[in-house]
Amino acid sequence: MREPWVREIDRRAFLRRLRPILEVYAAAMRPPPEQLPGRHTIMERHASYPRFRALVAERRPAFPGLPGAVRGFAYGFHGERGQWWHDVVHQALERRGGPGHAARWLSDAFEVAELHVHPEAQGQGLGRRLLTGLCEGRPETTVVLSTLDGPEDSPARRLYRSVGLVDLLTDFEFPGGGPRYAVMGGRLPLAPYPDPASSS
């Protein structure tokens, strides 16, 4: 079994891979099938946002020149007013802590829109590699994202906390209903992940 290869791809390569990327999204999130066309449209739109960056984890092909199987992906962009997620979260943070609180987190933020690993490839550190690679060298001062709310010791919450992200909103419902989310944020660069050997 070849270890997945994590690398950055440009907008065009991202759009070319949207079908296998959506397959990973569907396997990881299990949304109703009728939601996938809308998610495809959203991802296309996100690729046009400022300072877009995407990483993909692909299993190395058996023969050079052939495409690899997508095992995970992550992407984000510079958040700005007029973007749906940015505006909704900005309003919620203003209600929670005032305009200054919202500005501290969102005035110069890198927004991680999606980060997913296929269930068959989870537990191998791919999520961490995708997140740290995506945020490495970003010019923004903060990173923000939303993740399904739930147990604080879930794998996703543990990953985000381990690199310095904290809860900004919990039990948060985006307009239109659906599951509850936690909105998390941290300062860039990300905090280094502690070396397990140093604690033994």
N, C-alpha and C. Protein backbone atom coordinates (compact mmCIF):
# COMPACT_ATOMS: atom_id res chain seq x y z
N MET A 1 0.85 -1.20 0.00
CA MET A 1 0.00 0.00 0.00
C MET A 1 0.88 1.24 0.00
N ARG A 2 0.72 2.09 -0.99
CA ARG A 2 1.51 3.31 -1.08
C ARG A 2 0.93 4.38 -0.16
N GLU A 3 1.81 5.05 0.59
CA GLU A 3 1.35 6.12 1.48
C GLU A 3 0.85 7.30 0.65
N PRO A 4 -0.30 7.89 1.02
CA PRO A 4 -0.80 9.04 0.25
C PRO A 4 0.21 10.18 0.21
N TRP A 5 0.24 10.84 -0.90
CA TRP A 5 1.17 11.93 -1.19
C TRP A 5 0.40 13.24 -1.06
N VAL A 6 0.79 14.09 -0.12
CA VAL A 6 0.13 15.38 0.10
C VAL A 6 0.87 16.46 -0.66
N ARG A 7 0.14 17.20 -1.49
CA ARG A 7 0.76 18.26 -2.26
C ARG A 7 -0.24 19.36 -2.55
N GLU A 8 0.30 20.54 -2.82
CA GLU A 8 -0.55 21.68 -3.17
C GLU A 8 -0.90 21.62 -4.65
N ILE A 9 -2.14 22.00 -4.97
CA ILE A 9 -2.59 22.05 -6.36
C ILE A 9 -3.19 23.43 -6.63
N ASP A 10 -3.13 23.87 -7.88
CA ASP A 10 -3.68 25.18 -8.21
C ASP A 10 -5.18 25.08 -8.48
N ARG A 11 -5.79 26.23 -8.78
CA ARG A 11 -7.24 26.26 -9.00
C ARG A 11 -7.68 25.30 -10.11
N ARG A 12 -6.93 25.30 -11.21
CA ARG A 12 -7.32 24.46 -12.34
C ARG A 12 -7.26 22.99 -11.97
N ALA A 13 -6.21 22.59 -11.26
CA ALA A 13 -6.10 21.20 -10.86
C ALA A 13 -7.18 20.83 -9.84
N PHE A 14 -7.51 21.77 -8.98
CA PHE A 14 -8.59 21.54 -8.02
C PHE A 14 -9.91 21.30 -8.74
N LEU A 15 -10.23 22.15 -9.71
CA LEU A 15 -11.49 22.01 -10.43
C LEU A 15 -11.51 20.71 -11.23
N ARG A 16 -10.37 20.30 -11.77
CA ARG A 16 -10.33 19.04 -12.51
C ARG A 16 -10.59 17.84 -11.60
N ARG A 17 -10.28 17.99 -10.32
CA ARG A 17 -10.44 16.88 -9.38
C ARG A 17 -11.74 16.96 -8.58
N LEU A 18 -12.63 17.84 -8.94
CA LEU A 18 -13.82 18.04 -8.11
C LEU A 18 -14.63 16.75 -7.93
N ARG A 19 -14.72 15.93 -8.96
CA ARG A 19 -15.51 14.70 -8.80
C ARG A 19 -14.93 13.78 -7.72
N PRO A 20 -13.64 13.40 -7.79
CA PRO A 20 -13.11 12.56 -6.70
C PRO A 20 -13.06 13.28 -5.36
N ILE A 21 -12.88 14.61 -5.37
CA ILE A 21 -12.91 15.37 -4.12
C ILE A 21 -14.29 15.26 -3.49
N LEU A 22 -15.33 15.40 -4.29
CA LEU A 22 -16.69 15.28 -3.77
C LEU A 22 -16.97 13.86 -3.27
N GLU A 23 -16.35 12.87 -3.89
CA GLU A 23 -16.52 11.50 -3.40
C GLU A 23 -15.93 11.34 -2.00
N VAL A 24 -14.80 11.97 -1.75
CA VAL A 24 -14.21 11.93 -0.41
C VAL A 24 -15.12 12.68 0.57
N TYR A 25 -15.60 13.85 0.16
CA TYR A 25 -16.52 14.63 1.00
C TYR A 25 -17.74 13.78 1.37
N ALA A 26 -18.34 13.11 0.38
CA ALA A 26 -19.53 12.31 0.62
C ALA A 26 -19.24 11.15 1.56
N ALA A 27 -18.10 10.50 1.39
CA ALA A 27 -17.75 9.37 2.25
C ALA A 27 -17.51 9.81 3.69
N ALA A 28 -16.90 10.99 3.85
CA ALA A 28 -16.57 11.48 5.19
C ALA A 28 -17.77 12.09 5.91
N MET A 29 -18.62 12.81 5.18
CA MET A 29 -19.71 13.57 5.79
C MET A 29 -21.07 12.90 5.69
N ARG A 30 -21.23 11.99 4.72
CA ARG A 30 -22.50 11.29 4.50
C ARG A 30 -23.69 12.24 4.38
N PRO A 31 -23.60 13.23 3.50
CA PRO A 31 -24.75 14.13 3.31
C PRO A 31 -25.83 13.45 2.48
N PRO A 32 -27.06 13.96 2.52
CA PRO A 32 -28.07 13.44 1.59
C PRO A 32 -27.58 13.62 0.15
N PRO A 33 -27.75 12.62 -0.70
CA PRO A 33 -27.23 12.70 -2.07
C PRO A 33 -27.69 13.93 -2.84
N GLU A 34 -28.90 14.41 -2.54
CA GLU A 34 -29.41 15.57 -3.28
C GLU A 34 -28.66 16.85 -2.95
N GLN A 35 -27.84 16.84 -1.89
CA GLN A 35 -27.06 18.04 -1.54
C GLN A 35 -25.76 18.15 -2.33
N LEU A 36 -25.31 17.06 -2.95
CA LEU A 36 -23.99 17.07 -3.58
C LEU A 36 -23.89 18.02 -4.78
N PRO A 37 -24.91 18.16 -5.64
CA PRO A 37 -24.78 19.16 -6.72
C PRO A 37 -24.58 20.57 -6.19
N GLY A 38 -25.27 20.91 -5.11
CA GLY A 38 -25.08 22.23 -4.51
C GLY A 38 -23.69 22.40 -3.94
N ARG A 39 -23.17 21.34 -3.32
CA ARG A 39 -21.81 21.40 -2.78
C ARG A 39 -20.80 21.57 -3.90
N HIS A 40 -21.02 20.93 -5.03
CA HIS A 40 -20.15 21.09 -6.20
C HIS A 40 -20.12 22.55 -6.62
N THR A 41 -21.28 23.18 -6.69
CA THR A 41 -21.36 24.59 -7.09
C THR A 41 -20.63 25.48 -6.09
N ILE A 42 -20.79 25.20 -4.80
CA ILE A 42 -20.12 25.99 -3.76
C ILE A 42 -18.61 25.87 -3.88
N MET A 43 -18.12 24.67 -4.10
CA MET A 43 -16.67 24.48 -4.22
C MET A 43 -16.11 25.18 -5.45
N GLU A 44 -16.85 25.15 -6.54
CA GLU A 44 -16.43 25.90 -7.72
C GLU A 44 -16.31 27.38 -7.41
N ARG A 45 -17.29 27.91 -6.71
CA ARG A 45 -17.26 29.33 -6.35
C ARG A 45 -16.10 29.64 -5.41
N HIS A 46 -15.88 28.78 -4.43
CA HIS A 46 -14.78 29.01 -3.49
C HIS A 46 -13.44 29.10 -4.21
N ALA A 47 -13.27 28.33 -5.28
CA ALA A 47 -11.99 28.34 -6.00
C ALA A 47 -11.68 29.70 -6.62
N SER A 48 -12.69 30.56 -6.73
CA SER A 48 -12.47 31.89 -7.30
C SER A 48 -12.18 32.94 -6.23
N TYR A 49 -12.22 32.56 -4.97
CA TYR A 49 -12.03 33.52 -3.88
C TYR A 49 -10.55 33.92 -3.77
N PRO A 50 -10.29 35.07 -3.15
CA PRO A 50 -8.90 35.56 -3.07
C PRO A 50 -8.00 34.64 -2.25
N ARG A 51 -6.76 34.52 -2.71
CA ARG A 51 -5.71 33.75 -2.04
C ARG A 51 -6.15 32.30 -1.79
N PHE A 52 -6.87 31.74 -2.74
CA PHE A 52 -7.31 30.35 -2.64
C PHE A 52 -6.09 29.42 -2.60
N ARG A 53 -6.16 28.45 -1.71
CA ARG A 53 -5.11 27.43 -1.65
C ARG A 53 -5.76 26.08 -1.41
N ALA A 54 -5.29 25.06 -2.10
CA ALA A 54 -5.83 23.71 -1.94
C ALA A 54 -4.70 22.70 -1.85
N LEU A 55 -4.87 21.72 -1.01
CA LEU A 55 -3.98 20.57 -0.91
C LEU A 55 -4.79 19.31 -1.12
N VAL A 56 -4.15 18.31 -1.70
CA VAL A 56 -4.80 17.04 -1.93
C VAL A 56 -3.86 15.92 -1.48
N ALA A 57 -4.45 14.88 -0.90
CA ALA A 57 -3.70 13.68 -0.55
C ALA A 57 -4.11 12.60 -1.52
N GLU A 58 -3.17 12.14 -2.33
CA GLU A 58 -3.45 11.14 -3.35
C GLU A 58 -2.56 9.93 -3.14
N ARG A 59 -3.14 8.76 -3.36
CA ARG A 59 -2.34 7.54 -3.37
C ARG A 59 -1.51 7.56 -4.64
N ARG A 60 -0.23 7.35 -4.51
CA ARG A 60 0.65 7.40 -5.68
C ARG A 60 0.22 6.34 -6.70
N PRO A 61 0.13 6.73 -7.97
CA PRO A 61 -0.30 5.77 -8.98
C PRO A 61 0.74 4.67 -9.18
N ALA A 62 0.26 3.53 -9.62
CA ALA A 62 1.17 2.41 -9.86
C ALA A 62 2.11 2.69 -11.01
N PHE A 63 1.67 3.53 -11.97
CA PHE A 63 2.50 3.85 -13.13
C PHE A 63 2.58 5.37 -13.28
N PRO A 64 3.77 5.91 -13.53
CA PRO A 64 3.93 7.36 -13.70
C PRO A 64 3.01 7.88 -14.80
N GLY A 65 2.47 9.06 -14.54
CA GLY A 65 1.62 9.70 -15.53
C GLY A 65 0.14 9.45 -15.34
N LEU A 66 -0.20 8.42 -14.55
CA LEU A 66 -1.60 8.15 -14.27
C LEU A 66 -2.05 8.94 -13.04
N PRO A 67 -3.32 9.34 -12.99
CA PRO A 67 -3.80 10.07 -11.80
C PRO A 67 -3.85 9.15 -10.59
N GLY A 68 -3.59 9.74 -9.41
CA GLY A 68 -3.70 8.98 -8.18
C GLY A 68 -5.11 9.07 -7.61
N ALA A 69 -5.44 8.14 -6.72
CA ALA A 69 -6.75 8.15 -6.07
C ALA A 69 -6.74 9.16 -4.93
N VAL A 70 -7.71 10.07 -4.91
CA VAL A 70 -7.78 11.09 -3.86
C VAL A 70 -8.21 10.43 -2.57
N ARG A 71 -7.42 10.61 -1.53
CA ARG A 71 -7.71 10.06 -0.20
C ARG A 71 -8.12 11.15 0.78
N GLY A 72 -7.80 12.40 0.47
CA GLY A 72 -8.16 13.51 1.35
C GLY A 72 -7.88 14.82 0.65
N PHE A 73 -8.46 15.90 1.17
CA PHE A 73 -8.25 17.21 0.59
C PHE A 73 -8.54 18.29 1.63
N ALA A 74 -8.01 19.45 1.38
CA ALA A 74 -8.29 20.62 2.22
C ALA A 74 -8.12 21.86 1.35
N TYR A 75 -8.93 22.86 1.62
CA TYR A 75 -8.74 24.13 0.93
C TYR A 75 -9.29 25.29 1.76
N GLY A 76 -8.80 26.47 1.44
CA GLY A 76 -9.26 27.67 2.12
C GLY A 76 -8.90 28.88 1.30
N PHE A 77 -9.19 30.05 1.86
CA PHE A 77 -9.00 31.31 1.13
C PHE A 77 -9.04 32.46 2.13
N HIS A 78 -8.73 33.64 1.65
CA HIS A 78 -8.79 34.84 2.48
C HIS A 78 -10.24 35.26 2.64
N GLY A 79 -10.69 35.37 3.89
CA GLY A 79 -12.07 35.74 4.16
C GLY A 79 -12.32 37.22 3.96
N GLU A 80 -13.45 37.54 3.37
CA GLU A 80 -13.82 38.93 3.12
C GLU A 80 -15.32 39.12 3.29
N ARG A 81 -15.73 40.34 3.56
CA ARG A 81 -17.15 40.66 3.61
C ARG A 81 -17.78 40.37 2.25
N GLY A 82 -19.01 39.89 2.27
CA GLY A 82 -19.68 39.49 1.05
C GLY A 82 -19.64 38.00 0.82
N GLN A 83 -18.76 37.28 1.55
CA GLN A 83 -18.74 35.82 1.50
C GLN A 83 -19.71 35.31 2.57
N TRP A 84 -20.54 34.34 2.21
CA TRP A 84 -21.64 33.92 3.08
C TRP A 84 -21.16 33.50 4.46
N TRP A 85 -20.22 32.56 4.54
CA TRP A 85 -19.75 32.07 5.84
C TRP A 85 -19.15 33.21 6.65
N HIS A 86 -18.33 34.01 6.01
CA HIS A 86 -17.67 35.12 6.70
C HIS A 86 -18.70 36.05 7.33
N ASP A 87 -19.72 36.43 6.56
CA ASP A 87 -20.70 37.40 7.07
C ASP A 87 -21.54 36.81 8.20
N VAL A 88 -21.94 35.55 8.07
CA VAL A 88 -22.74 34.91 9.12
C VAL A 88 -21.94 34.83 10.42
N VAL A 89 -20.70 34.38 10.34
CA VAL A 89 -19.88 34.22 11.54
C VAL A 89 -19.51 35.58 12.12
N HIS A 90 -19.24 36.56 11.26
CA HIS A 90 -18.92 37.90 11.75
C HIS A 90 -20.07 38.45 12.59
N GLN A 91 -21.29 38.32 12.10
CA GLN A 91 -22.45 38.80 12.85
C GLN A 91 -22.59 38.08 14.19
N ALA A 92 -22.36 36.76 14.18
CA ALA A 92 -22.48 36.00 15.42
C ALA A 92 -21.40 36.40 16.43
N LEU A 93 -20.17 36.63 15.95
CA LEU A 93 -19.10 37.05 16.86
C LEU A 93 -19.34 38.45 17.39
N GLU A 94 -19.91 39.32 16.57
CA GLU A 94 -20.28 40.65 17.05
C GLU A 94 -21.30 40.56 18.17
N ARG A 95 -22.29 39.70 17.98
CA ARG A 95 -23.31 39.53 19.03
C ARG A 95 -22.69 38.97 20.30
N ARG A 96 -21.70 38.10 20.14
CA ARG A 96 -21.08 37.46 21.30
C ARG A 96 -20.14 38.41 22.04
N GLY A 97 -19.30 39.14 21.32
CA GLY A 97 -18.28 39.93 22.01
C GLY A 97 -18.10 41.35 21.52
N GLY A 98 -18.93 41.80 20.58
CA GLY A 98 -18.82 43.16 20.08
C GLY A 98 -17.99 43.23 18.81
N PRO A 99 -18.02 44.42 18.16
CA PRO A 99 -17.31 44.58 16.88
C PRO A 99 -15.81 44.30 16.98
N GLY A 100 -15.20 44.72 18.07
CA GLY A 100 -13.76 44.49 18.21
C GLY A 100 -13.41 43.02 18.26
N HIS A 101 -14.24 42.25 18.95
CA HIS A 101 -14.01 40.81 19.04
C HIS A 101 -14.10 40.16 17.66
N ALA A 102 -15.13 40.52 16.90
CA ALA A 102 -15.28 39.98 15.55
C ALA A 102 -14.11 40.38 14.67
N ALA A 103 -13.68 41.63 14.78
CA ALA A 103 -12.58 42.12 13.95
C ALA A 103 -11.27 41.42 14.28
N ARG A 104 -11.03 41.14 15.54
CA ARG A 104 -9.78 40.46 15.92
C ARG A 104 -9.65 39.12 15.23
N TRP A 105 -10.77 38.43 15.04
CA TRP A 105 -10.70 37.11 14.45
C TRP A 105 -10.88 37.11 12.94
N LEU A 106 -11.62 38.06 12.40
CA LEU A 106 -12.01 37.95 10.99
C LEU A 106 -11.50 39.07 10.09
N SER A 107 -10.85 40.10 10.63
CA SER A 107 -10.42 41.19 9.76
C SER A 107 -9.27 40.78 8.84
N ASP A 108 -8.50 39.77 9.23
CA ASP A 108 -7.40 39.28 8.39
C ASP A 108 -7.27 37.78 8.60
N ALA A 109 -8.30 37.05 8.13
CA ALA A 109 -8.40 35.62 8.44
C ALA A 109 -8.24 34.75 7.21
N PHE A 110 -7.54 33.64 7.42
CA PHE A 110 -7.53 32.55 6.45
C PHE A 110 -8.65 31.60 6.86
N GLU A 111 -9.61 31.40 5.97
CA GLU A 111 -10.77 30.57 6.29
C GLU A 111 -10.59 29.18 5.66
N VAL A 112 -10.45 28.18 6.52
CA VAL A 112 -10.37 26.80 6.05
C VAL A 112 -11.80 26.35 5.76
N ALA A 113 -12.14 26.20 4.50
CA ALA A 113 -13.51 25.89 4.12
C ALA A 113 -13.82 24.41 4.26
N GLU A 114 -12.90 23.55 3.83
CA GLU A 114 -13.13 22.11 3.88
C GLU A 114 -11.83 21.39 4.19
N LEU A 115 -11.93 20.35 5.00
CA LEU A 115 -10.81 19.45 5.26
C LEU A 115 -11.41 18.08 5.55
N HIS A 116 -11.18 17.13 4.67
CA HIS A 116 -11.80 15.81 4.81
C HIS A 116 -10.81 14.72 4.38
N VAL A 117 -10.87 13.61 5.08
CA VAL A 117 -10.08 12.43 4.75
C VAL A 117 -11.06 11.27 4.58
N HIS A 118 -10.86 10.50 3.53
CA HIS A 118 -11.72 9.34 3.30
C HIS A 118 -11.64 8.41 4.51
N PRO A 119 -12.79 7.86 4.96
CA PRO A 119 -12.76 6.98 6.14
C PRO A 119 -11.73 5.86 6.05
N GLU A 120 -11.48 5.34 4.86
CA GLU A 120 -10.51 4.26 4.71
C GLU A 120 -9.07 4.72 4.95
N ALA A 121 -8.85 6.04 4.92
CA ALA A 121 -7.50 6.57 5.09
C ALA A 121 -7.34 7.35 6.39
N GLN A 122 -8.35 7.34 7.23
CA GLN A 122 -8.26 8.06 8.50
C GLN A 122 -7.38 7.32 9.48
N GLY A 123 -6.89 8.06 10.48
CA GLY A 123 -6.03 7.46 11.48
C GLY A 123 -4.58 7.34 11.07
N GLN A 124 -4.20 7.98 9.95
CA GLN A 124 -2.82 7.91 9.45
C GLN A 124 -2.10 9.25 9.51
N GLY A 125 -2.75 10.24 10.13
CA GLY A 125 -2.13 11.56 10.23
C GLY A 125 -2.35 12.44 9.02
N LEU A 126 -3.21 12.01 8.08
CA LEU A 126 -3.42 12.81 6.87
C LEU A 126 -4.09 14.14 7.18
N GLY A 127 -5.06 14.13 8.10
CA GLY A 127 -5.74 15.37 8.45
C GLY A 127 -4.77 16.42 8.97
N ARG A 128 -3.85 15.99 9.82
CA ARG A 128 -2.85 16.93 10.36
C ARG A 128 -1.93 17.44 9.26
N ARG A 129 -1.50 16.55 8.38
CA ARG A 129 -0.61 16.98 7.29
C ARG A 129 -1.30 17.96 6.37
N LEU A 130 -2.58 17.71 6.10
CA LEU A 130 -3.32 18.63 5.24
C LEU A 130 -3.50 19.99 5.91
N LEU A 131 -3.85 19.99 7.19
CA LEU A 131 -4.09 21.26 7.89
C LEU A 131 -2.82 22.07 8.03
N THR A 132 -1.75 21.45 8.48
CA THR A 132 -0.51 22.21 8.68
C THR A 132 0.06 22.68 7.35
N GLY A 133 -0.03 21.84 6.32
CA GLY A 133 0.45 22.27 5.01
C GLY A 133 -0.37 23.41 4.44
N LEU A 134 -1.67 23.36 4.65
CA LEU A 134 -2.55 24.41 4.13
C LEU A 134 -2.26 25.75 4.78
N CYS A 135 -1.95 25.74 6.07
CA CYS A 135 -1.75 26.99 6.82
C CYS A 135 -0.31 27.48 6.79
N GLU A 136 0.61 26.66 6.34
CA GLU A 136 2.02 27.03 6.36
C GLU A 136 2.29 28.23 5.45
N GLY A 137 2.95 29.25 6.00
CA GLY A 137 3.35 30.40 5.21
C GLY A 137 2.23 31.34 4.82
N ARG A 138 1.05 31.18 5.38
CA ARG A 138 -0.05 32.09 5.02
C ARG A 138 0.25 33.49 5.54
N PRO A 139 -0.16 34.54 4.79
CA PRO A 139 0.11 35.90 5.23
C PRO A 139 -0.89 36.43 6.25
N GLU A 140 -2.03 35.74 6.43
CA GLU A 140 -3.03 36.24 7.36
C GLU A 140 -2.57 36.09 8.81
N THR A 141 -3.27 36.78 9.71
CA THR A 141 -2.90 36.72 11.13
C THR A 141 -3.68 35.66 11.90
N THR A 142 -4.85 35.25 11.39
CA THR A 142 -5.65 34.24 12.07
C THR A 142 -6.11 33.18 11.08
N VAL A 143 -6.50 32.03 11.63
CA VAL A 143 -7.14 30.98 10.85
C VAL A 143 -8.44 30.63 11.56
N VAL A 144 -9.51 30.47 10.78
CA VAL A 144 -10.82 30.15 11.35
C VAL A 144 -11.46 29.04 10.52
N LEU A 145 -12.34 28.29 11.16
CA LEU A 145 -13.05 27.20 10.48
C LEU A 145 -14.26 26.81 11.30
N SER A 146 -15.13 26.02 10.70
CA SER A 146 -16.24 25.44 11.45
C SER A 146 -16.17 23.93 11.31
N THR A 147 -16.55 23.25 12.38
CA THR A 147 -16.54 21.80 12.41
C THR A 147 -17.78 21.34 13.16
N LEU A 148 -18.24 20.15 12.87
CA LEU A 148 -19.42 19.65 13.55
C LEU A 148 -19.22 19.69 15.06
N ASP A 149 -20.19 20.28 15.75
CA ASP A 149 -20.13 20.32 17.21
C ASP A 149 -20.44 18.93 17.74
N GLY A 150 -19.94 18.64 18.88
CA GLY A 150 -20.14 17.32 19.45
C GLY A 150 -19.13 17.11 20.56
N PRO A 151 -18.72 15.89 20.78
CA PRO A 151 -17.75 15.64 21.86
C PRO A 151 -16.47 16.44 21.66
N GLU A 152 -15.98 17.04 22.73
CA GLU A 152 -14.75 17.83 22.61
C GLU A 152 -13.53 16.96 22.33
N ASP A 153 -13.66 15.65 22.55
CA ASP A 153 -12.53 14.75 22.28
C ASP A 153 -12.69 14.03 20.95
N SER A 154 -13.57 14.53 20.06
CA SER A 154 -13.67 13.93 18.74
C SER A 154 -12.35 14.12 18.00
N PRO A 155 -12.04 13.27 17.03
CA PRO A 155 -10.75 13.42 16.33
C PRO A 155 -10.55 14.80 15.73
N ALA A 156 -11.60 15.37 15.13
CA ALA A 156 -11.44 16.70 14.51
C ALA A 156 -11.16 17.76 15.56
N ARG A 157 -11.93 17.75 16.66
CA ARG A 157 -11.71 18.76 17.70
C ARG A 157 -10.33 18.62 18.33
N ARG A 158 -9.89 17.38 18.54
CA ARG A 158 -8.55 17.17 19.11
C ARG A 158 -7.48 17.70 18.17
N LEU A 159 -7.64 17.45 16.87
CA LEU A 159 -6.67 17.95 15.90
C LEU A 159 -6.58 19.47 15.96
N TYR A 160 -7.71 20.14 15.91
CA TYR A 160 -7.70 21.60 15.87
C TYR A 160 -7.16 22.20 17.17
N ARG A 161 -7.51 21.60 18.29
CA ARG A 161 -6.98 22.12 19.56
C ARG A 161 -5.47 21.92 19.65
N SER A 162 -4.98 20.82 19.10
CA SER A 162 -3.56 20.50 19.23
C SER A 162 -2.66 21.52 18.53
N VAL A 163 -3.21 22.27 17.58
CA VAL A 163 -2.40 23.28 16.89
C VAL A 163 -2.80 24.69 17.31
N GLY A 164 -3.52 24.80 18.43
CA GLY A 164 -3.77 26.11 19.03
C GLY A 164 -5.12 26.73 18.77
N LEU A 165 -6.03 26.03 18.09
CA LEU A 165 -7.34 26.61 17.85
C LEU A 165 -8.22 26.50 19.10
N VAL A 166 -9.06 27.51 19.30
CA VAL A 166 -9.96 27.56 20.44
C VAL A 166 -11.39 27.75 19.93
N ASP A 167 -12.35 27.45 20.78
CA ASP A 167 -13.75 27.63 20.42
C ASP A 167 -14.10 29.11 20.42
N LEU A 168 -14.68 29.57 19.33
CA LEU A 168 -15.22 30.92 19.26
C LEU A 168 -16.74 30.90 19.41
N LEU A 169 -17.38 29.89 18.83
CA LEU A 169 -18.81 29.68 18.95
C LEU A 169 -19.04 28.18 19.08
N THR A 170 -19.97 27.78 19.90
CA THR A 170 -20.35 26.38 20.00
C THR A 170 -21.87 26.26 19.90
N ASP A 171 -22.33 25.07 19.57
CA ASP A 171 -23.76 24.82 19.41
C ASP A 171 -24.38 25.85 18.46
N PHE A 172 -23.65 26.13 17.38
CA PHE A 172 -24.04 27.19 16.47
C PHE A 172 -24.78 26.62 15.26
N GLU A 173 -25.92 27.21 14.95
CA GLU A 173 -26.72 26.76 13.81
C GLU A 173 -26.63 27.80 12.70
N PHE A 174 -26.13 27.40 11.56
CA PHE A 174 -26.08 28.30 10.41
C PHE A 174 -27.49 28.49 9.84
N PRO A 175 -27.74 29.62 9.18
CA PRO A 175 -29.05 29.85 8.57
C PRO A 175 -29.44 28.69 7.65
N GLY A 176 -30.70 28.32 7.72
CA GLY A 176 -31.17 27.21 6.90
C GLY A 176 -31.28 25.91 7.65
N GLY A 177 -30.87 25.91 8.93
CA GLY A 177 -30.97 24.70 9.73
C GLY A 177 -29.82 23.75 9.49
N GLY A 178 -30.01 22.52 9.90
CA GLY A 178 -28.94 21.53 9.77
C GLY A 178 -28.28 21.28 11.11
N PRO A 179 -27.17 20.55 11.09
CA PRO A 179 -26.50 20.19 12.35
C PRO A 179 -25.87 21.41 13.02
N ARG A 180 -25.55 21.25 14.27
CA ARG A 180 -24.88 22.31 15.04
C ARG A 180 -23.37 22.24 14.82
N TYR A 181 -22.76 23.42 14.80
CA TYR A 181 -21.33 23.51 14.53
C TYR A 181 -20.61 24.24 15.66
N ALA A 182 -19.32 23.98 15.74
CA ALA A 182 -18.41 24.79 16.53
C ALA A 182 -17.57 25.60 15.56
N VAL A 183 -17.45 26.89 15.80
CA VAL A 183 -16.54 27.75 15.04
C VAL A 183 -15.29 27.92 15.88
N MET A 184 -14.14 27.61 15.28
CA MET A 184 -12.88 27.65 16.01
C MET A 184 -11.92 28.60 15.31
N GLY A 185 -11.00 29.15 16.08
CA GLY A 185 -10.02 30.07 15.51
C GLY A 185 -8.70 29.98 16.24
N GLY A 186 -7.64 30.37 15.55
CA GLY A 186 -6.31 30.39 16.13
C GLY A 186 -5.45 31.44 15.46
N ARG A 187 -4.31 31.68 16.04
CA ARG A 187 -3.35 32.63 15.48
C ARG A 187 -2.41 31.91 14.54
N LEU A 188 -1.99 32.61 13.51
CA LEU A 188 -1.00 32.08 12.59
C LEU A 188 0.36 32.68 12.88
N PRO A 189 1.44 31.89 12.75
CA PRO A 189 1.45 30.48 12.34
C PRO A 189 0.86 29.58 13.42
N LEU A 190 0.44 28.40 13.01
CA LEU A 190 -0.13 27.44 13.95
C LEU A 190 0.88 27.05 15.02
N ALA A 191 0.36 26.73 16.19
CA ALA A 191 1.23 26.24 17.26
C ALA A 191 1.84 24.91 16.83
N PRO A 192 3.10 24.68 17.13
CA PRO A 192 3.71 23.38 16.76
C PRO A 192 3.05 22.25 17.52
N TYR A 193 2.85 21.14 16.84
CA TYR A 193 2.27 19.96 17.48
C TYR A 193 3.32 19.36 18.40
N PRO A 194 2.95 19.10 19.67
CA PRO A 194 3.96 18.56 20.61
C PRO A 194 4.49 17.22 20.16
N ASP A 195 5.79 17.05 20.30
CA ASP A 195 6.45 15.78 19.96
C ASP A 195 6.11 14.75 21.03
N PRO A 196 5.44 13.65 20.66
CA PRO A 196 5.12 12.64 21.67
C PRO A 196 6.32 12.14 22.45
N ALA A 197 7.49 12.11 21.80
CA ALA A 197 8.69 11.60 22.47
C ALA A 197 9.11 12.51 23.61
N SER A 198 8.77 13.80 23.53
CA SER A 198 9.21 14.74 24.55
C SER A 198 8.43 14.58 25.85
N SER A 199 7.27 13.91 25.79
CA SER A 199 6.45 13.76 26.99
C SER A 199 6.64 12.39 27.64
N SER A 200 7.52 11.57 27.08
CA SER A 200 7.72 10.23 27.63
C SER A 200 8.86 10.22 28.63
